[in-house]
Amino acid sequence: MNNFTKFMTFVVVSILSILPSTSGQCCFPDQWTANLVETTGEYNQDLDSASLAYINREVYYDYTGKQFAYLEDRDNRTAHIKTQTKIIIKYIEGKKYTIVSKTCTVESISTSMESPCIPDDATSFGTHSYPAGVKASVWFVPDKVNGGSKRISVTQEDCLPLSESIISGGPDYILRMSLYQNVTKGISDPTAFNIPAICNHKDTLYFRKHLR
């Protein structure tokens, strides 16, 4: 190996050593429960309209059973409208249930449940500590399909979610900031995945049939 080759090898190794690292080895628990406090801002470029909403969610994530559910209280500060919505997604069945008041909408879905692991193409943004001594790792995840990205903060010790910020690609731009609270392993309320009787009503079934 001549001196030039040695020099170039040194340069490449040096550059790689200072680049942010990537890893997909950090994984959330397969089952967890949390409360989320969110602030969502939206700007639709085509309609030239903007909105701001404050959201509180009780979230139930069950990768083992391939299901996801949350109860959401939304305060749309732009339209001055408050709503409560229950979402249940059964990935094995390919169904998404949306319950608002006494109305249930059932949709067919074909997507797979997102893995609980940080993706392999994520970039590490380093670590930091909270005042209580909790050490956190920060990851940047690009959305290569739809544009936009998200930044996720997790505990270093067991990869529990702490915070998340998401920005979507246009023309409907959405910026969502989420703070995870009371995160616990396991499902605190298994009945959260129970499908309400109203979702089996004949009117709901009719609507579901025509969504396909």
PDB file of C-alpha atoms in Angstrom:
ATOM      1  CA  MET A   1       0.000   0.000   0.000  1.00  0.00           C
ATOM      2  CA  ASN A   2       1.565   3.295  -1.123  1.00  0.00           C
ATOM      3  CA  ASN A   3       1.465   6.538   0.848  1.00  0.00           C
ATOM      4  CA  PHE A   4      -1.425   7.990  -1.183  1.00  0.00           C
ATOM      5  CA  THR A   5      -3.581   4.917  -0.594  1.00  0.00           C
ATOM      6  CA  LYS A   6      -2.762   5.005   3.114  1.00  0.00           C
ATOM      7  CA  PHE A   7      -3.705   8.689   3.233  1.00  0.00           C
ATOM      8  CA  MET A   8      -7.052   8.144   1.451  1.00  0.00           C
ATOM      9  CA  THR A   9      -7.868   5.220   3.740  1.00  0.00           C
ATOM     10  CA  PHE A  10      -7.176   7.439   6.746  1.00  0.00           C
ATOM     11  CA  VAL A  11      -9.435  10.197   5.337  1.00  0.00           C
ATOM     12  CA  VAL A  12     -12.330   7.814   4.648  1.00  0.00           C
ATOM     13  CA  VAL A  13     -12.093   6.204   8.087  1.00  0.00           C
ATOM     14  CA  SER A  14     -11.926   9.628   9.729  1.00  0.00           C
ATOM     15  CA  ILE A  15     -15.018  10.853   7.883  1.00  0.00           C
ATOM     16  CA  LEU A  16     -17.000   7.736   8.732  1.00  0.00           C
ATOM     17  CA  SER A  17     -16.066   8.081  12.381  1.00  0.00           C
ATOM     18  CA  ILE A  18     -17.657  11.538  12.664  1.00  0.00           C
ATOM     19  CA  LEU A  19     -20.820  10.824  10.659  1.00  0.00           C
ATOM     20  CA  PRO A  20     -24.017  10.205  12.645  1.00  0.00           C
ATOM     21  CA  SER A  21     -24.505   6.509  13.263  1.00  0.00           C
ATOM     22  CA  THR A  22     -27.472   4.471  12.080  1.00  0.00           C
ATOM     23  CA  SER A  23     -29.020   1.499  13.821  1.00  0.00           C
ATOM     24  CA  GLY A  24     -32.293  -0.374  14.011  1.00  0.00           C
ATOM     25  CA  GLN A  25     -31.497  -2.302  17.182  1.00  0.00           C
ATOM     26  CA  CYS A  26     -33.555  -0.173  19.572  1.00  0.00           C
ATOM     27  CA  CYS A  27     -37.052  -1.641  19.823  1.00  0.00           C
ATOM     28  CA  PHE A  28     -40.090  -0.532  21.813  1.00  0.00           C
ATOM     29  CA  PRO A  29     -41.728  -3.285  23.886  1.00  0.00           C
ATOM     30  CA  ASP A  30     -44.103  -5.437  21.829  1.00  0.00           C
ATOM     31  CA  GLN A  31     -46.894  -4.273  24.128  1.00  0.00           C
ATOM     32  CA  TRP A  32     -47.137  -0.893  25.828  1.00  0.00           C
ATOM     33  CA  THR A  33     -49.628   1.675  27.082  1.00  0.00           C
ATOM     34  CA  ALA A  34     -49.178   5.440  27.307  1.00  0.00           C
ATOM     35  CA  ASN A  35     -50.837   8.811  27.534  1.00  0.00           C
ATOM     36  CA  LEU A  36     -49.910  11.241  24.768  1.00  0.00           C
ATOM     37  CA  VAL A  37     -50.194  15.011  24.865  1.00  0.00           C
ATOM     38  CA  GLU A  38     -50.007  16.394  21.340  1.00  0.00           C
ATOM     39  CA  THR A  39     -50.018  19.697  19.519  1.00  0.00           C
ATOM     40  CA  THR A  40     -50.823  19.527  15.803  1.00  0.00           C
ATOM     41  CA  GLY A  41     -50.511  22.321  13.283  1.00  0.00           C
ATOM     42  CA  GLU A  42     -51.741  21.859   9.719  1.00  0.00           C
ATOM     43  CA  TYR A  43     -51.437  23.981   6.596  1.00  0.00           C
ATOM     44  CA  ASN A  44     -53.110  22.962   3.353  1.00  0.00           C
ATOM     45  CA  GLN A  45     -51.317  24.689   0.525  1.00  0.00           C
ATOM     46  CA  ASP A  46     -54.013  23.938  -2.062  1.00  0.00           C
ATOM     47  CA  LEU A  47     -56.800  25.351   0.106  1.00  0.00           C
ATOM     48  CA  ASP A  48     -54.590  28.019   1.702  1.00  0.00           C
ATOM     49  CA  SER A  49     -56.016  27.123   5.128  1.00  0.00           C
ATOM     50  CA  ALA A  50     -54.400  26.463   8.490  1.00  0.00           C
ATOM     51  CA  SER A  51     -55.520  24.932  11.792  1.00  0.00           C
ATOM     52  CA  LEU A  52     -54.211  24.250  15.281  1.00  0.00           C
ATOM     53  CA  ALA A  53     -55.359  21.462  17.589  1.00  0.00           C
ATOM     54  CA  TYR A  54     -54.497  20.235  21.077  1.00  0.00           C
ATOM     55  CA  ILE A  55     -54.915  16.493  21.594  1.00  0.00           C
ATOM     56  CA  ASN A  56     -54.875  14.070  24.508  1.00  0.00           C
ATOM     57  CA  ARG A  57     -54.646  10.341  23.706  1.00  0.00           C
ATOM     58  CA  GLU A  58     -54.737   7.089  25.633  1.00  0.00           C
ATOM     59  CA  VAL A  59     -52.718   4.706  23.450  1.00  0.00           C
ATOM     60  CA  TYR A  60     -52.575   0.888  23.462  1.00  0.00           C
ATOM     61  CA  TYR A  61     -49.944  -0.751  21.262  1.00  0.00           C
ATOM     62  CA  ASP A  62     -50.015  -4.525  20.828  1.00  0.00           C
ATOM     63  CA  TYR A  63     -47.528  -5.825  18.269  1.00  0.00           C
ATOM     64  CA  THR A  64     -47.976  -9.377  19.544  1.00  0.00           C
ATOM     65  CA  GLY A  65     -51.672  -9.333  18.638  1.00  0.00           C
ATOM     66  CA  LYS A  66     -51.119  -7.007  15.647  1.00  0.00           C
ATOM     67  CA  GLN A  67     -53.584  -4.409  16.924  1.00  0.00           C
ATOM     68  CA  PHE A  68     -53.540  -0.757  17.924  1.00  0.00           C
ATOM     69  CA  ALA A  69     -56.111   1.400  19.706  1.00  0.00           C
ATOM     70  CA  TYR A  70     -56.448   4.879  21.126  1.00  0.00           C
ATOM     71  CA  LEU A  71     -59.049   7.164  22.667  1.00  0.00           C
ATOM     72  CA  GLU A  72     -58.554  10.760  21.574  1.00  0.00           C
ATOM     73  CA  ASP A  73     -59.874  14.054  22.926  1.00  0.00           C
ATOM     74  CA  ARG A  74     -59.255  16.770  20.332  1.00  0.00           C
ATOM     75  CA  ASP A  75     -59.649  20.512  20.828  1.00  0.00           C
ATOM     76  CA  ASN A  76     -59.538  22.274  17.453  1.00  0.00           C
ATOM     77  CA  ARG A  77     -58.632  25.793  18.494  1.00  0.00           C
ATOM     78  CA  THR A  78     -59.121  27.191  14.990  1.00  0.00           C
ATOM     79  CA  ALA A  79     -62.651  25.873  14.432  1.00  0.00           C
ATOM     80  CA  HIS A  80     -63.509  25.949  18.177  1.00  0.00           C
ATOM     81  CA  ILE A  81     -64.717  22.334  18.033  1.00  0.00           C
ATOM     82  CA  LYS A  82     -64.084  19.594  20.612  1.00  0.00           C
ATOM     83  CA  THR A  83     -64.447  15.944  19.638  1.00  0.00           C
ATOM     84  CA  GLN A  84     -63.803  12.524  21.153  1.00  0.00           C
ATOM     85  CA  THR A  85     -62.801   9.664  18.869  1.00  0.00           C
ATOM     86  CA  LYS A  86     -61.996   5.996  19.470  1.00  0.00           C
ATOM     87  CA  ILE A  87     -59.802   4.218  16.907  1.00  0.00           C
ATOM     88  CA  ILE A  88     -59.248   0.457  16.820  1.00  0.00           C
ATOM     89  CA  ILE A  89     -57.069  -1.105  14.134  1.00  0.00           C
ATOM     90  CA  LYS A  90     -56.998  -4.879  13.678  1.00  0.00           C
ATOM     91  CA  TYR A  91     -54.179  -5.578  11.232  1.00  0.00           C
ATOM     92  CA  ILE A  92     -54.787  -9.323  11.037  1.00  0.00           C
ATOM     93  CA  GLU A  93     -58.435  -8.718  10.130  1.00  0.00           C
ATOM     94  CA  GLY A  94     -57.505  -5.814   7.849  1.00  0.00           C
ATOM     95  CA  LYS A  95     -60.044  -3.522   9.553  1.00  0.00           C
ATOM     96  CA  LYS A  96     -60.006  -0.037  11.029  1.00  0.00           C
ATOM     97  CA  TYR A  97     -62.864   1.012  13.317  1.00  0.00           C
ATOM     98  CA  THR A  98     -63.558   4.704  13.957  1.00  0.00           C
ATOM     99  CA  ILE A  99     -66.115   5.466  16.662  1.00  0.00           C
ATOM    100  CA  VAL A 100     -67.396   9.024  17.062  1.00  0.00           C
ATOM    101  CA  SER A 101     -70.331   9.505  19.424  1.00  0.00           C
ATOM    102  CA  LYS A 102     -72.820   6.783  18.398  1.00  0.00           C
ATOM    103  CA  THR A 103     -71.459   6.360  14.882  1.00  0.00           C
ATOM    104  CA  CYS A 104     -69.012   3.638  13.841  1.00  0.00           C
ATOM    105  CA  THR A 105     -67.201   3.640  10.509  1.00  0.00           C
ATOM    106  CA  VAL A 106     -65.446   0.444   9.424  1.00  0.00           C
ATOM    107  CA  GLU A 107     -62.772   0.572   6.752  1.00  0.00           C
ATOM    108  CA  SER A 108     -60.786  -2.153   5.044  1.00  0.00           C
ATOM    109  CA  ILE A 109     -57.010  -1.688   5.249  1.00  0.00           C
ATOM    110  CA  SER A 110     -54.168  -3.532   3.558  1.00  0.00           C
ATOM    111  CA  THR A 111     -51.181  -2.093   5.410  1.00  0.00           C
ATOM    112  CA  SER A 112     -49.034  -4.096   7.827  1.00  0.00           C
ATOM    113  CA  MET A 113     -48.456  -3.000  11.403  1.00  0.00           C
ATOM    114  CA  GLU A 114     -45.375  -0.849  11.782  1.00  0.00           C
ATOM    115  CA  SER A 115     -42.464  -2.570  13.496  1.00  0.00           C
ATOM    116  CA  PRO A 116     -41.733  -1.474  17.084  1.00  0.00           C
ATOM    117  CA  CYS A 117     -38.035  -1.123  16.182  1.00  0.00           C
ATOM    118  CA  ILE A 118     -36.195   2.014  15.104  1.00  0.00           C
ATOM    119  CA  PRO A 119     -35.702   1.564  11.316  1.00  0.00           C
ATOM    120  CA  ASP A 120     -32.305   0.670   9.893  1.00  0.00           C
ATOM    121  CA  ASP A 121     -32.197   3.924   7.903  1.00  0.00           C
ATOM    122  CA  ALA A 122     -32.649   6.043  11.041  1.00  0.00           C
ATOM    123  CA  THR A 123     -29.865   8.426  11.996  1.00  0.00           C
ATOM    124  CA  SER A 124     -28.717   8.879  15.567  1.00  0.00           C
ATOM    125  CA  PHE A 125     -28.917  12.483  16.791  1.00  0.00           C
ATOM    126  CA  GLY A 126     -27.031  11.669  19.980  1.00  0.00           C
ATOM    127  CA  THR A 127     -28.105  11.444  23.599  1.00  0.00           C
ATOM    128  CA  HIS A 128     -29.182  13.770  26.399  1.00  0.00           C
ATOM    129  CA  SER A 129     -30.389  13.608  29.994  1.00  0.00           C
ATOM    130  CA  TYR A 130     -33.556  14.902  31.626  1.00  0.00           C
ATOM    131  CA  PRO A 131     -33.388  16.644  35.040  1.00  0.00           C
ATOM    132  CA  ALA A 132     -34.684  13.488  36.759  1.00  0.00           C
ATOM    133  CA  GLY A 133     -31.674  11.570  35.454  1.00  0.00           C
ATOM    134  CA  VAL A 134     -33.454   9.776  32.609  1.00  0.00           C
ATOM    135  CA  LYS A 135     -31.049   9.293  29.720  1.00  0.00           C
ATOM    136  CA  ALA A 136     -32.507   9.537  26.240  1.00  0.00           C
ATOM    137  CA  SER A 137     -31.431   8.664  22.703  1.00  0.00           C
ATOM    138  CA  VAL A 138     -32.695  10.711  19.755  1.00  0.00           C
ATOM    139  CA  TRP A 139     -33.305   9.281  16.281  1.00  0.00           C
ATOM    140  CA  PHE A 140     -34.136  10.941  12.960  1.00  0.00           C
ATOM    141  CA  VAL A 141     -36.284   8.879  10.584  1.00  0.00           C
ATOM    142  CA  PRO A 142     -36.920  10.085   6.993  1.00  0.00           C
ATOM    143  CA  ASP A 143     -40.148   9.303   5.162  1.00  0.00           C
ATOM    144  CA  LYS A 144     -38.784   8.295   1.770  1.00  0.00           C
ATOM    145  CA  VAL A 145     -42.217   7.463   0.355  1.00  0.00           C
ATOM    146  CA  ASN A 146     -44.357  10.486   1.188  1.00  0.00           C
ATOM    147  CA  GLY A 147     -41.687  13.025   2.099  1.00  0.00           C
ATOM    148  CA  GLY A 148     -41.288  14.568   5.519  1.00  0.00           C
ATOM    149  CA  SER A 149     -39.642  12.982   8.543  1.00  0.00           C
ATOM    150  CA  LYS A 150     -39.941  12.292  12.252  1.00  0.00           C
ATOM    151  CA  ARG A 151     -37.647  12.615  15.242  1.00  0.00           C
ATOM    152  CA  ILE A 152     -38.057  10.136  18.088  1.00  0.00           C
ATOM    153  CA  SER A 153     -36.675  10.335  21.615  1.00  0.00           C
ATOM    154  CA  VAL A 154     -36.495   7.091  23.625  1.00  0.00           C
ATOM    155  CA  THR A 155     -35.026   5.990  26.925  1.00  0.00           C
ATOM    156  CA  GLN A 156     -31.525   4.572  26.558  1.00  0.00           C
ATOM    157  CA  GLU A 157     -32.101   1.793  29.061  1.00  0.00           C
ATOM    158  CA  ASP A 158     -35.156   0.018  27.610  1.00  0.00           C
ATOM    159  CA  CYS A 159     -36.196   2.001  24.510  1.00  0.00           C
ATOM    160  CA  LEU A 160     -39.466   3.389  25.878  1.00  0.00           C
ATOM    161  CA  PRO A 161     -40.881   6.341  23.875  1.00  0.00           C
ATOM    162  CA  LEU A 162     -40.439   9.800  25.381  1.00  0.00           C
ATOM    163  CA  SER A 163     -41.290  12.266  22.628  1.00  0.00           C
ATOM    164  CA  GLU A 164     -41.889  12.437  18.897  1.00  0.00           C
ATOM    165  CA  SER A 165     -42.118  15.183  16.292  1.00  0.00           C
ATOM    166  CA  ILE A 166     -43.469  14.547  12.800  1.00  0.00           C
ATOM    167  CA  ILE A 167     -43.621  16.753   9.729  1.00  0.00           C
ATOM    168  CA  SER A 168     -45.409  15.489   6.634  1.00  0.00           C
ATOM    169  CA  GLY A 169     -44.736  16.211   2.998  1.00  0.00           C
ATOM    170  CA  GLY A 170     -46.940  18.708   1.159  1.00  0.00           C
ATOM    171  CA  PRO A 171     -49.193  20.000  -0.141  1.00  0.00           C
ATOM    172  CA  ASP A 172     -51.032  19.235   3.126  1.00  0.00           C
ATOM    173  CA  TYR A 173     -48.313  20.009   5.646  1.00  0.00           C
ATOM    174  CA  ILE A 174     -48.745  18.655   9.197  1.00  0.00           C
ATOM    175  CA  LEU A 175     -46.429  19.285  12.147  1.00  0.00           C
ATOM    176  CA  ARG A 176     -47.202  17.121  15.175  1.00  0.00           C
ATOM    177  CA  MET A 177     -45.381  17.311  18.521  1.00  0.00           C
ATOM    178  CA  SER A 178     -46.091  14.458  20.952  1.00  0.00           C
ATOM    179  CA  LEU A 179     -45.050  13.953  24.566  1.00  0.00           C
ATOM    180  CA  TYR A 180     -45.392  10.421  25.989  1.00  0.00           C
ATOM    181  CA  GLN A 181     -46.501  10.211  29.619  1.00  0.00           C
ATOM    182  CA  ASN A 182     -47.068   7.300  32.031  1.00  0.00           C
ATOM    183  CA  VAL A 183     -45.517   4.807  29.626  1.00  0.00           C
ATOM    184  CA  THR A 184     -45.838   1.253  30.913  1.00  0.00           C
ATOM    185  CA  LYS A 185     -44.993  -2.119  29.441  1.00  0.00           C
ATOM    186  CA  GLY A 186     -47.977  -4.333  28.683  1.00  0.00           C
ATOM    187  CA  ILE A 187     -51.620  -3.478  27.988  1.00  0.00           C
ATOM    188  CA  SER A 188     -53.231  -1.829  31.009  1.00  0.00           C
ATOM    189  CA  ASP A 189     -56.759  -2.273  29.650  1.00  0.00           C
ATOM    190  CA  PRO A 190     -57.231  -5.221  27.242  1.00  0.00           C
ATOM    191  CA  THR A 191     -60.860  -4.186  26.677  1.00  0.00           C
ATOM    192  CA  ALA A 192     -59.537  -1.227  24.677  1.00  0.00           C
ATOM    193  CA  PHE A 193     -59.410  -3.581  21.689  1.00  0.00           C
ATOM    194  CA  ASN A 194     -63.017  -4.774  22.059  1.00  0.00           C
ATOM    195  CA  ILE A 195     -65.171  -3.815  19.078  1.00  0.00           C
ATOM    196  CA  PRO A 196     -68.311  -1.929  20.231  1.00  0.00           C
ATOM    197  CA  ALA A 197     -71.670  -3.475  19.366  1.00  0.00           C
ATOM    198  CA  ILE A 198     -72.561  -0.424  17.291  1.00  0.00           C
ATOM    199  CA  CYS A 199     -69.866  -1.425  14.793  1.00  0.00           C
ATOM    200  CA  ASN A 200     -71.897  -4.549  13.971  1.00  0.00           C
ATOM    201  CA  HIS A 201     -75.070  -2.588  13.277  1.00  0.00           C
ATOM    202  CA  LYS A 202     -76.615  -3.232   9.870  1.00  0.00           C
ATOM    203  CA  ASP A 203     -76.136   0.403   8.823  1.00  0.00           C
ATOM    204  CA  THR A 204     -72.437   0.157   9.666  1.00  0.00           C
ATOM    205  CA  LEU A 205     -72.106  -3.086   7.730  1.00  0.00           C
ATOM    206  CA  TYR A 206     -73.765  -1.448   4.725  1.00  0.00           C
ATOM    207  CA  PHE A 207     -71.319   1.434   4.887  1.00  0.00           C
ATOM    208  CA  ARG A 208     -68.376  -0.933   5.240  1.00  0.00           C
ATOM    209  CA  LYS A 209     -69.484  -2.905   2.174  1.00  0.00           C
ATOM    210  CA  HIS A 210     -69.494   0.200   0.039  1.00  0.00           C
ATOM    211  CA  LEU A 211     -66.070   1.330   1.220  1.00  0.00           C
ATOM    212  CA  ARG A 212     -64.382  -1.639  -0.477  1.00  0.00           C
TER     213      ARG A 212
END
